[in-house]
PDB file of C-alpha atoms (C1' of nucleotides) in Angstrom:
ATOM      1  CA  MET L   1     -14.038  -5.360  27.058  1.00  0.00           C
ATOM      2  CA  ASN L   2     -15.155  -9.579  27.037  1.00  0.00           C
ATOM      3  CA  ASP L   3     -14.129 -12.343  24.978  1.00  0.00           C
ATOM      4  CA  THR L   4     -16.878 -12.175  22.592  1.00  0.00           C
ATOM      5  CA  SER L   5     -16.533  -8.477  21.629  1.00  0.00           C
ATOM      6  CA  PRO L   6     -15.545  -7.901  18.024  1.00  0.00           C
ATOM      7  CA  ALA L   7     -11.130  -7.744  18.442  1.00  0.00           C
ATOM      8  CA  GLY L   8      -9.632  -4.916  16.316  1.00  0.00           C
ATOM      9  CA  SER L   9      -9.298  -0.955  15.980  1.00  0.00           C
ATOM     10  CA  ALA L  10     -12.212   0.401  13.962  1.00  0.00           C
ATOM     11  CA  LEU L  11      -9.870   2.859  12.881  1.00  0.00           C
ATOM     12  CA  LEU L  12      -8.052   0.237  10.382  1.00  0.00           C
ATOM     13  CA  GLN L  13     -11.747  -0.506   8.465  1.00  0.00           C
ATOM     14  CA  VAL L  14     -10.922  -0.036   4.894  1.00  0.00           C
ATOM     15  CA  ASP L  15     -13.393   2.345   4.600  1.00  0.00           C
ATOM     16  CA  ALA L  16     -12.757   4.746   7.801  1.00  0.00           C
ATOM     17  CA  PRO L  17     -11.334   8.681   7.380  1.00  0.00           C
ATOM     18  CA  HIS L  18      -8.635   7.338   9.361  1.00  0.00           C
ATOM     19  CA  ARG L  19      -6.903   4.781   7.293  1.00  0.00           C
ATOM     20  CA  GLU L  20      -7.859   6.554   4.095  1.00  0.00           C
ATOM     21  CA  LEU L  21      -5.260   8.873   5.396  1.00  0.00           C
ATOM     22  CA  LEU L  22      -2.655   6.516   5.879  1.00  0.00           C
ATOM     23  CA  ASP L  23      -2.912   4.995   2.639  1.00  0.00           C
ATOM     24  CA  GLN L  24      -3.019   8.773   1.226  1.00  0.00           C
ATOM     25  CA  VAL L  25       0.630   9.326   3.004  1.00  0.00           C
ATOM     26  CA  LEU L  26       2.082   5.883   3.033  1.00  0.00           C
ATOM     27  CA  ASP L  27       2.013   4.902  -0.567  1.00  0.00           C
ATOM     28  CA  LYS L  28       4.320   3.131  -2.504  1.00  0.00           C
ATOM     29  CA  TRP L  29       5.802   6.585  -3.578  1.00  0.00           C
ATOM     30  CA  SER L  30       4.996   9.358  -0.393  1.00  0.00           C
ATOM     31  CA  LEU L  31       6.997   7.098   1.314  1.00  0.00           C
ATOM     32  CA  GLN L  32      10.102   7.593  -0.173  1.00  0.00           C
ATOM     33  CA  VAL L  33       9.273  11.205  -1.402  1.00  0.00           C
ATOM     34  CA  LEU L  34       8.456  12.534   2.215  1.00  0.00           C
ATOM     35  CA  ASP L  35      12.173  10.735   2.862  1.00  0.00           C
ATOM     36  CA  VAL L  36      13.875  12.799   0.719  1.00  0.00           C
ATOM     37  CA  LEU L  37      12.208  16.170   1.403  1.00  0.00           C
ATOM     38  CA  CYS L  38      12.995  15.321   4.890  1.00  0.00           C
ATOM     39  CA  GLY L  39      16.299  15.920   4.951  1.00  0.00           C
ATOM     40  CA  LYS L  40      16.268  18.811   2.530  1.00  0.00           C
ATOM     41  CA  ASP L  41      14.043  21.073   0.178  1.00  0.00           C
ATOM     42  CA  LEU L  42      13.859  20.270  -3.715  1.00  0.00           C
ATOM     43  CA  ARG L  43      12.573  21.191  -6.792  1.00  0.00           C
ATOM     44  CA  PHE L  44      10.745  18.865  -8.786  1.00  0.00           C
ATOM     45  CA  ASN L  45      13.474  17.814 -11.455  1.00  0.00           C
ATOM     46  CA  GLU L  46      15.775  17.231  -8.407  1.00  0.00           C
ATOM     47  CA  LEU L  47      13.255  14.925  -6.598  1.00  0.00           C
ATOM     48  CA  ARG L  48      12.988  13.109 -10.051  1.00  0.00           C
ATOM     49  CA  ARG L  49      17.200  12.556  -9.911  1.00  0.00           C
ATOM     50  CA  ALA L  50      16.419  11.946  -6.203  1.00  0.00           C
ATOM     51  CA  ILE L  51      14.408   8.962  -6.743  1.00  0.00           C
ATOM     52  CA  PRO L  52      15.202   7.909 -10.180  1.00  0.00           C
ATOM     53  CA  ALA L  53      12.448   4.348  -9.950  1.00  0.00           C
ATOM     54  CA  ILE L  54      10.333   6.856 -10.353  1.00  0.00           C
ATOM     55  CA  GLY L  55       7.974   8.006 -12.859  1.00  0.00           C
ATOM     56  CA  GLN L  56       6.961  11.824 -13.418  1.00  0.00           C
ATOM     57  CA  LYS L  57       3.352  10.496 -13.707  1.00  0.00           C
ATOM     58  CA  SER L  58       3.661   9.101 -10.389  1.00  0.00           C
ATOM     59  CA  LEU L  59       5.932  11.947  -8.767  1.00  0.00           C
ATOM     60  CA  THR L  60       3.159  14.550  -9.475  1.00  0.00           C
ATOM     61  CA  ALA L  61       0.237  12.557  -8.247  1.00  0.00           C
ATOM     62  CA  SER L  62       2.400  11.366  -5.338  1.00  0.00           C
ATOM     63  CA  LEU L  63       3.846  15.429  -4.596  1.00  0.00           C
ATOM     64  CA  ARG L  64      -0.290  16.231  -5.112  1.00  0.00           C
ATOM     65  CA  ARG L  65      -1.920  14.506  -2.431  1.00  0.00           C
ATOM     66  CA  LEU L  66       1.181  15.048   0.127  1.00  0.00           C
ATOM     67  CA  GLU L  67       0.050  18.458  -0.655  1.00  0.00           C
ATOM     68  CA  ARG L  68      -3.590  18.220  -0.122  1.00  0.00           C
ATOM     69  CA  ASN L  69      -3.436  16.557   3.110  1.00  0.00           C
ATOM     70  CA  GLY L  70      -0.508  19.070   4.283  1.00  0.00           C
ATOM     71  CA  MET L  71       2.399  17.020   5.053  1.00  0.00           C
ATOM     72  CA  ILE L  72       4.349  19.141   2.425  1.00  0.00           C
ATOM     73  CA  GLU L  73       3.851  22.376   0.545  1.00  0.00           C
ATOM     74  CA  ARG L  74       4.378  23.507  -2.992  1.00  0.00           C
ATOM     75  CA  VAL L  75       6.710  26.687  -3.094  1.00  0.00           C
ATOM     76  CA  VAL L  76       6.907  28.897  -6.164  1.00  0.00           C
ATOM     77  CA  LEU L  77       9.963  30.892  -7.179  1.00  0.00           C
ATOM     78  CA  GLN L  78       9.383  33.761  -8.866  1.00  0.00           C
ATOM     79  CA  THR L  79      11.964  34.013 -10.811  1.00  0.00           C
ATOM     80  CA  ARG L  80      12.968  33.151 -14.851  1.00  0.00           C
ATOM     81  CA  PRO L  81      11.500  30.628 -15.914  1.00  0.00           C
ATOM     82  CA  VAL L  82       9.465  29.915 -12.945  1.00  0.00           C
ATOM     83  CA  ALA L  83      10.952  27.821 -10.539  1.00  0.00           C
ATOM     84  CA  VAL L  84       8.583  24.927  -8.004  1.00  0.00           C
ATOM     85  CA  GLU L  85      10.108  24.193  -4.528  1.00  0.00           C
ATOM     86  CA  TYR L  86       8.649  21.496  -2.701  1.00  0.00           C
ATOM     87  CA  ARG L  87       8.846  21.572   1.240  1.00  0.00           C
ATOM     88  CA  ILE L  88       8.258  19.221   4.431  1.00  0.00           C
ATOM     89  CA  ALA L  89       5.639  20.336   6.532  1.00  0.00           C
ATOM     90  CA  PRO L  90       5.820  20.371  10.543  1.00  0.00           C
ATOM     91  CA  VAL L  91       2.631  17.584  10.372  1.00  0.00           C
ATOM     92  CA  GLY L  92       4.690  15.971   7.424  1.00  0.00           C
ATOM     93  CA  ASN L  93       8.075  15.716   9.480  1.00  0.00           C
ATOM     94  CA  THR L  94       6.389  13.890  12.966  1.00  0.00           C
ATOM     95  CA  LEU L  95       5.020  11.165  10.322  1.00  0.00           C
ATOM     96  CA  ASN L  96       8.254  10.359   8.779  1.00  0.00           C
ATOM     97  CA  GLU L  97       9.922  10.029  12.296  1.00  0.00           C
ATOM     98  CA  LEU L  98       7.354   7.037  12.780  1.00  0.00           C
ATOM     99  CA  VAL L  99       8.009   5.983   9.181  1.00  0.00           C
ATOM    100  CA  ASP L 100      11.803   6.059  10.747  1.00  0.00           C
ATOM    101  CA  ALA L 101      10.162   3.834  13.988  1.00  0.00           C
ATOM    102  CA  LEU L 102       9.078   1.218  11.433  1.00  0.00           C
ATOM    103  CA  LEU L 103      12.210   0.813   9.212  1.00  0.00           C
ATOM    104  CA  ARG L 104      14.230   0.064  12.943  1.00  0.00           C
ATOM    105  CA  TRP L 105      11.799  -2.406  13.321  1.00  0.00           C
ATOM    106  CA  THR L 106      12.538  -4.309   9.574  1.00  0.00           C
ATOM    107  CA  THR L 107      16.005  -3.753  10.427  1.00  0.00           C
ATOM    108  CA  GLU L 108      16.287  -5.318  13.996  1.00  0.00           C
ATOM    109  CA  ASN L 109      13.741  -8.420  13.169  1.00  0.00           C
ATOM    110  CA  MET L 110      14.526  -9.100   9.521  1.00  0.00           C
ATOM    111  CA  PRO L 111      16.910 -12.185  10.964  1.00  0.00           C
ATOM    112  CA  GLU L 112      13.428 -13.927  11.936  1.00  0.00           C
ATOM    113  CA  VAL L 113      11.864 -12.581   9.535  1.00  0.00           C
ATOM    114  CA  GLU L 114      14.479 -14.192   7.279  1.00  0.00           C
ATOM    115  CA  GLN L 115      14.089 -17.707   9.764  1.00  0.00           C
ATOM    116  CA  ALA L 116      10.440 -17.780   8.735  1.00  0.00           C
ATOM    117  CA  ARG L 117      10.196 -17.806   4.921  1.00  0.00           C
ATOM    118  CA  GLU L 118      13.333 -20.545   5.574  1.00  0.00           C
ATOM    119  CA  ARG L 119      10.631 -22.541   7.100  1.00  0.00           C
ATOM    120  CA  PHE L 120       7.463 -21.298   5.161  1.00  0.00           C
ATOM    121  CA  ASP L 121       9.136 -22.330   2.240  1.00  0.00           C
ATOM    122  CA  ALA L 122      11.684 -25.907   2.985  1.00  0.00           C
ATOM    123  CA  VAL L 123       7.068 -27.074   3.428  1.00  0.00           C
ATOM    124  CA  GLU L 124       5.139 -26.035   0.825  1.00  0.00           C
ATOM    125  CA  GLY L 125       8.318 -26.203  -1.490  1.00  0.00           C
TER     126      GLY L 125
ATOM    127  CA  MET S   1      26.855  14.085   5.713  1.00  0.00           C
ATOM    128  CA  ASN S   2      26.756  17.682   3.577  1.00  0.00           C
ATOM    129  CA  ASP S   3      23.808  19.856   2.044  1.00  0.00           C
ATOM    130  CA  THR S   4      24.651  17.835  -1.746  1.00  0.00           C
ATOM    131  CA  SER S   5      24.153  14.420  -0.963  1.00  0.00           C
ATOM    132  CA  PRO S   6      21.541  12.393  -1.712  1.00  0.00           C
ATOM    133  CA  ALA S   7      18.799  12.144   1.275  1.00  0.00           C
ATOM    134  CA  GLY S   8      17.120   9.920   2.238  1.00  0.00           C
ATOM    135  CA  SER S   9      17.267   6.084   3.144  1.00  0.00           C
ATOM    136  CA  ALA S  10      18.375   3.785   1.811  1.00  0.00           C
ATOM    137  CA  LEU S  11      16.286   1.164   3.075  1.00  0.00           C
ATOM    138  CA  LEU S  12      13.071   2.589   1.487  1.00  0.00           C
ATOM    139  CA  GLN S  13      13.905   2.088  -2.072  1.00  0.00           C
ATOM    140  CA  VAL S  14      10.787   0.185  -3.941  1.00  0.00           C
ATOM    141  CA  ASP S  15      13.607  -3.050  -4.437  1.00  0.00           C
ATOM    142  CA  ALA S  16      15.126  -2.932  -0.739  1.00  0.00           C
ATOM    143  CA  PRO S  17      14.731  -6.011   1.221  1.00  0.00           C
ATOM    144  CA  HIS S  18      13.167  -3.877   4.336  1.00  0.00           C
ATOM    145  CA  ARG S  19      10.761  -2.357   1.930  1.00  0.00           C
ATOM    146  CA  GLU S  20       9.640  -5.363   0.408  1.00  0.00           C
ATOM    147  CA  LEU S  21       8.787  -6.523   3.708  1.00  0.00           C
ATOM    148  CA  LEU S  22       6.895  -3.440   5.040  1.00  0.00           C
ATOM    149  CA  ASP S  23       5.100  -3.828   1.697  1.00  0.00           C
ATOM    150  CA  GLN S  24       4.228  -7.437   2.349  1.00  0.00           C
ATOM    151  CA  VAL S  25       2.924  -7.151   6.367  1.00  0.00           C
ATOM    152  CA  LEU S  26       1.554  -3.246   5.951  1.00  0.00           C
ATOM    153  CA  ASP S  27      -0.628  -4.268   2.689  1.00  0.00           C
ATOM    154  CA  LYS S  28      -4.469  -3.098   2.719  1.00  0.00           C
ATOM    155  CA  TRP S  29      -5.952  -5.979   4.499  1.00  0.00           C
ATOM    156  CA  SER S  30      -2.687  -7.467   6.559  1.00  0.00           C
ATOM    157  CA  LEU S  31      -3.116  -4.554   8.806  1.00  0.00           C
ATOM    158  CA  GLN S  32      -6.410  -5.191   9.622  1.00  0.00           C
ATOM    159  CA  VAL S  33      -5.845  -9.066  10.315  1.00  0.00           C
ATOM    160  CA  LEU S  34      -3.157  -8.208  12.379  1.00  0.00           C
ATOM    161  CA  ASP S  35      -4.507  -5.573  14.086  1.00  0.00           C
ATOM    162  CA  VAL S  36      -8.083  -8.282  15.128  1.00  0.00           C
ATOM    163  CA  LEU S  37      -5.318 -11.378  15.582  1.00  0.00           C
ATOM    164  CA  CYS S  38      -3.737  -8.935  18.513  1.00  0.00           C
ATOM    165  CA  GLY S  39      -7.151  -9.199  19.947  1.00  0.00           C
ATOM    166  CA  LYS S  40      -7.162 -12.695  19.896  1.00  0.00           C
ATOM    167  CA  ASP S  41      -6.749 -16.238  18.729  1.00  0.00           C
ATOM    168  CA  LEU S  42      -9.211 -16.961  15.404  1.00  0.00           C
ATOM    169  CA  ARG S  43     -10.558 -19.708  13.066  1.00  0.00           C
ATOM    170  CA  PHE S  44     -10.417 -18.804   9.543  1.00  0.00           C
ATOM    171  CA  ASN S  45     -14.328 -18.095   9.057  1.00  0.00           C
ATOM    172  CA  GLU S  46     -14.138 -15.611  12.035  1.00  0.00           C
ATOM    173  CA  LEU S  47     -11.536 -13.910  10.856  1.00  0.00           C
ATOM    174  CA  ARG S  48     -13.879 -13.355   7.875  1.00  0.00           C
ATOM    175  CA  ARG S  49     -16.720 -12.551   9.886  1.00  0.00           C
ATOM    176  CA  ALA S  50     -14.360  -9.619  11.768  1.00  0.00           C
ATOM    177  CA  ILE S  51     -13.712  -8.271   8.664  1.00  0.00           C
ATOM    178  CA  PRO S  52     -16.603  -8.292   6.690  1.00  0.00           C
ATOM    179  CA  ALA S  53     -15.209  -6.112   3.973  1.00  0.00           C
ATOM    180  CA  ILE S  54     -12.123  -8.885   2.746  1.00  0.00           C
ATOM    181  CA  GLY S  55     -12.870 -11.902   0.485  1.00  0.00           C
ATOM    182  CA  GLN S  56     -12.174 -14.920   0.451  1.00  0.00           C
ATOM    183  CA  LYS S  57      -9.197 -15.029  -1.780  1.00  0.00           C
ATOM    184  CA  SER S  58      -7.574 -11.818   0.107  1.00  0.00           C
ATOM    185  CA  LEU S  59      -8.109 -12.862   3.364  1.00  0.00           C
ATOM    186  CA  THR S  60      -6.118 -16.316   2.056  1.00  0.00           C
ATOM    187  CA  ALA S  61      -3.343 -14.383   0.685  1.00  0.00           C
ATOM    188  CA  SER S  62      -3.238 -11.845   3.768  1.00  0.00           C
ATOM    189  CA  LEU S  63      -2.927 -14.812   6.141  1.00  0.00           C
ATOM    190  CA  ARG S  64      -0.118 -16.471   4.169  1.00  0.00           C
ATOM    191  CA  ARG S  65       1.810 -13.641   3.161  1.00  0.00           C
ATOM    192  CA  LEU S  66       1.773 -13.132   7.276  1.00  0.00           C
ATOM    193  CA  GLU S  67       2.568 -16.611   8.073  1.00  0.00           C
ATOM    194  CA  ARG S  68       5.465 -16.746   5.431  1.00  0.00           C
ATOM    195  CA  ASN S  69       7.399 -13.542   7.262  1.00  0.00           C
ATOM    196  CA  GLY S  70       6.271 -14.848  10.762  1.00  0.00           C
ATOM    197  CA  MET S  71       3.982 -12.371  11.872  1.00  0.00           C
ATOM    198  CA  ILE S  72       1.111 -15.291  12.610  1.00  0.00           C
ATOM    199  CA  GLU S  73       1.068 -18.917  13.401  1.00  0.00           C
ATOM    200  CA  ARG S  74      -1.572 -21.753  11.628  1.00  0.00           C
ATOM    201  CA  VAL S  75      -1.944 -23.910  14.163  1.00  0.00           C
ATOM    202  CA  VAL S  76      -4.053 -26.955  12.987  1.00  0.00           C
ATOM    203  CA  LEU S  77      -6.290 -28.345  16.088  1.00  0.00           C
ATOM    204  CA  GLN S  78      -6.469 -31.976  15.856  1.00  0.00           C
ATOM    205  CA  THR S  79     -10.540 -32.087  15.451  1.00  0.00           C
ATOM    206  CA  ARG S  80     -13.367 -33.854  13.814  1.00  0.00           C
ATOM    207  CA  PRO S  81     -13.635 -31.939  11.219  1.00  0.00           C
ATOM    208  CA  VAL S  82     -10.119 -30.300  11.047  1.00  0.00           C
ATOM    209  CA  ALA S  83     -10.293 -26.512  12.924  1.00  0.00           C
ATOM    210  CA  VAL S  84      -7.772 -24.231  11.975  1.00  0.00           C
ATOM    211  CA  GLU S  85      -6.395 -21.721  14.568  1.00  0.00           C
ATOM    212  CA  TYR S  86      -4.464 -18.078  13.523  1.00  0.00           C
ATOM    213  CA  ARG S  87      -2.520 -16.689  16.541  1.00  0.00           C
ATOM    214  CA  ILE S  88      -0.219 -13.547  16.578  1.00  0.00           C
ATOM    215  CA  ALA S  89       3.151 -14.323  16.766  1.00  0.00           C
ATOM    216  CA  PRO S  90       5.362 -12.139  19.538  1.00  0.00           C
ATOM    217  CA  VAL S  91       7.001 -10.438  16.548  1.00  0.00           C
ATOM    218  CA  GLY S  92       3.500  -9.644  15.070  1.00  0.00           C
ATOM    219  CA  ASN S  93       2.783  -8.406  18.324  1.00  0.00           C
ATOM    220  CA  THR S  94       5.845  -5.646  18.035  1.00  0.00           C
ATOM    221  CA  LEU S  95       4.648  -4.897  14.723  1.00  0.00           C
ATOM    222  CA  ASN S  96       1.253  -3.750  15.569  1.00  0.00           C
ATOM    223  CA  GLU S  97       2.354  -2.205  18.419  1.00  0.00           C
ATOM    224  CA  LEU S  98       3.827   0.598  15.435  1.00  0.00           C
ATOM    225  CA  VAL S  99       0.385   0.590  13.633  1.00  0.00           C
ATOM    226  CA  ASP S 100      -1.167   1.541  16.348  1.00  0.00           C
ATOM    227  CA  ALA S 101       1.457   4.375  17.358  1.00  0.00           C
ATOM    228  CA  LEU S 102       0.293   5.257  13.271  1.00  0.00           C
ATOM    229  CA  LEU S 103      -3.508   5.271  13.752  1.00  0.00           C
ATOM    230  CA  ARG S 104      -2.801   8.065  17.060  1.00  0.00           C
ATOM    231  CA  TRP S 105      -0.866  10.025  14.406  1.00  0.00           C
ATOM    232  CA  THR S 106      -3.741  10.215  12.357  1.00  0.00           C
ATOM    233  CA  THR S 107      -6.341  11.044  15.167  1.00  0.00           C
ATOM    234  CA  GLU S 108      -3.486  13.705  16.915  1.00  0.00           C
ATOM    235  CA  ASN S 109      -3.252  15.323  12.880  1.00  0.00           C
ATOM    236  CA  MET S 110      -6.491  15.121  11.294  1.00  0.00           C
ATOM    237  CA  PRO S 111      -8.703  18.099  12.357  1.00  0.00           C
ATOM    238  CA  GLU S 112      -4.645  19.737  10.377  1.00  0.00           C
ATOM    239  CA  VAL S 113      -5.383  17.139   7.591  1.00  0.00           C
ATOM    240  CA  GLU S 114      -8.555  18.005   7.047  1.00  0.00           C
ATOM    241  CA  GLN S 115      -7.489  21.740   7.530  1.00  0.00           C
ATOM    242  CA  ALA S 116      -5.085  21.202   4.415  1.00  0.00           C
ATOM    243  CA  ARG S 117      -7.358  19.536   2.125  1.00  0.00           C
ATOM    244  CA  GLU S 118     -10.201  22.774   2.087  1.00  0.00           C
ATOM    245  CA  ARG S 119      -7.315  25.406   1.326  1.00  0.00           C
ATOM    246  CA  PHE S 120      -6.314  22.383  -1.538  1.00  0.00           C
ATOM    247  CA  ASP S 121      -9.453  21.996  -2.551  1.00  0.00           C
ATOM    248  CA  ALA S 122     -10.506  25.496  -2.480  1.00  0.00           C
ATOM    249  CA  VAL S 123      -7.450  26.726  -4.928  1.00  0.00           C
ATOM    250  CA  GLU S 124      -7.874  24.072  -7.539  1.00  0.00           C
ATOM    251  CA  GLY S 125     -11.919  23.516  -7.411  1.00  0.00           C
TER     252      GLY S 125
ATOM    253  C1'  DC R   1     -14.839 -25.979   7.574  1.00  0.00           C
ATOM    254  C1'  DG R   2     -10.960 -23.833   5.333  1.00  0.00           C
ATOM    255  C1'  DG R   3      -9.990 -23.701   1.423  1.00  0.00           C
ATOM    256  C1'  DT R   4      -8.510 -23.605  -4.094  1.00  0.00           C
ATOM    257  C1'  DA R   5      -9.604 -22.340  -9.301  1.00  0.00           C
ATOM    258  C1'  DT R   6     -11.973 -19.335 -12.483  1.00  0.00           C
ATOM    259  C1'  DC R   7     -13.139 -15.340 -14.808  1.00  0.00           C
ATOM    260  C1'  DC R   8     -13.478 -10.472 -14.854  1.00  0.00           C
ATOM    261  C1'  DC R   9     -12.861  -6.022 -13.582  1.00  0.00           C
ATOM    262  C1'  DA R  10     -10.691  -1.463 -11.781  1.00  0.00           C
ATOM    263  C1'  DT R  11      -6.785   0.953 -10.215  1.00  0.00           C
ATOM    264  C1'  DG R  12      -1.797   1.821 -10.291  1.00  0.00           C
ATOM    265  C1'  DA R  13       2.231   2.861 -12.691  1.00  0.00           C
ATOM    266  C1'  DG R  14       5.475   2.644 -16.915  1.00  0.00           C
ATOM    267  C1'  DA R  15       6.404   4.822 -21.372  1.00  0.00           C
ATOM    268  C1'  DT R  16       5.863   8.267 -24.818  1.00  0.00           C
ATOM    269  C1'  DA R  17       4.840  12.696 -26.962  1.00  0.00           C
ATOM    270  C1'  DC R  18       3.586  17.291 -25.879  1.00  0.00           C
ATOM    271  C1'  DT R  19       2.807  22.149 -23.806  1.00  0.00           C
ATOM    272  C1'  DG R  20       3.383  26.898 -21.411  1.00  0.00           C
TER     273       DG R  20
ATOM    274  C1'  DC H   1      11.337  23.442 -15.877  1.00  0.00           C
ATOM    275  C1'  DA H   2       7.330  21.887 -14.165  1.00  0.00           C
ATOM    276  C1'  DG H   3       4.112  19.658 -15.684  1.00  0.00           C
ATOM    277  C1'  DT H   4      -0.581  17.045 -18.801  1.00  0.00           C
ATOM    278  C1'  DA H   5      -2.453  14.090 -22.114  1.00  0.00           C
ATOM    279  C1'  DT H   6      -2.434   9.688 -23.447  1.00  0.00           C
ATOM    280  C1'  DC H   7      -2.321   4.655 -24.179  1.00  0.00           C
ATOM    281  C1'  DT H   8      -1.112   0.411 -22.383  1.00  0.00           C
ATOM    282  C1'  DC H   9       0.158  -3.198 -19.350  1.00  0.00           C
ATOM    283  C1'  DA H  10       0.351  -5.696 -14.437  1.00  0.00           C
ATOM    284  C1'  DT H  11      -1.743  -6.184 -10.895  1.00  0.00           C
ATOM    285  C1'  DG H  12      -4.840  -6.583  -6.712  1.00  0.00           C
ATOM    286  C1'  DG H  13      -9.118  -7.733  -5.722  1.00  0.00           C
ATOM    287  C1'  DG H  14     -14.323  -8.943  -6.137  1.00  0.00           C
ATOM    288  C1'  DA H  15     -17.942 -12.675  -7.241  1.00  0.00           C
ATOM    289  C1'  DT H  16     -18.664 -17.032  -8.281  1.00  0.00           C
ATOM    290  C1'  DA H  17     -18.058 -22.323  -8.606  1.00  0.00           C
ATOM    291  C1'  DC H  18     -15.809 -26.354  -7.043  1.00  0.00           C
ATOM    292  C1'  DC H  19     -13.749 -29.410  -3.559  1.00  0.00           C
ATOM    293  C1'  DG H  20     -11.509 -32.942   0.737  1.00  0.00           C
TER     294       DG H  20
END
DNA sequence: CGGTATCCCATGAGATACTG
DNA sequence: CAGTATCTCATGGGATACCG
């Protein structure tokens, strides 16, 4: 690759399948759903309580998307009335490890980020 | 932590500062802007050509956000007419390494993801 | 060249009501 | 309990025109 070739990975382009997958599993709510399910299996309403800010509609959409991509499994327990349990799939666990790495990155770099923000806001203030 | 404690990292909650930082530097376009700038420094219109799908407005917004958080630097070259160059900051480079890890994850798990999608789509068809 | 300003629309997501 | 259906609204982002 010489210095006139286009930089950047094609996998990150908005229409690329890899990028589409990232968008579907790392969206606003799925990040958190995945995270709480890594701790333990939970039922629908337990998830709602674990993530108080989420709405029914968003939780349902997030669960369906994560299930469709194989990150979690939906288990219908044959009780009366029926109960539904969600559990993390192995591949979902590997994704969560990367999310944890992102979280560690934010923690390590937060001081530097806040200094940058102060400098920026001071100029354009 | 026993098995009745709430699962999940508080840092991922929607109003947490760490989460807000992730949202600001990993949004739809910033991911790609960061990526192409990791290869080489680029001017505004060079960035537009490197990311054809991006609009002026989105590019400007993305660059400002990345600059404010210290991920990139905006350098005004004193030429005639004035030129502006954007370059990745060290902290931006460390972030890009994590994004690369995410991309590798998608590549490794794409076959399994596609199988999961087929199973899901076959049932709810 | 490197933006800013304005209008417009599609999507995400909250609130609320209802159902097997 | 575990959703579905509907309405509404805020935000992101595309298109276009203009500016120093």
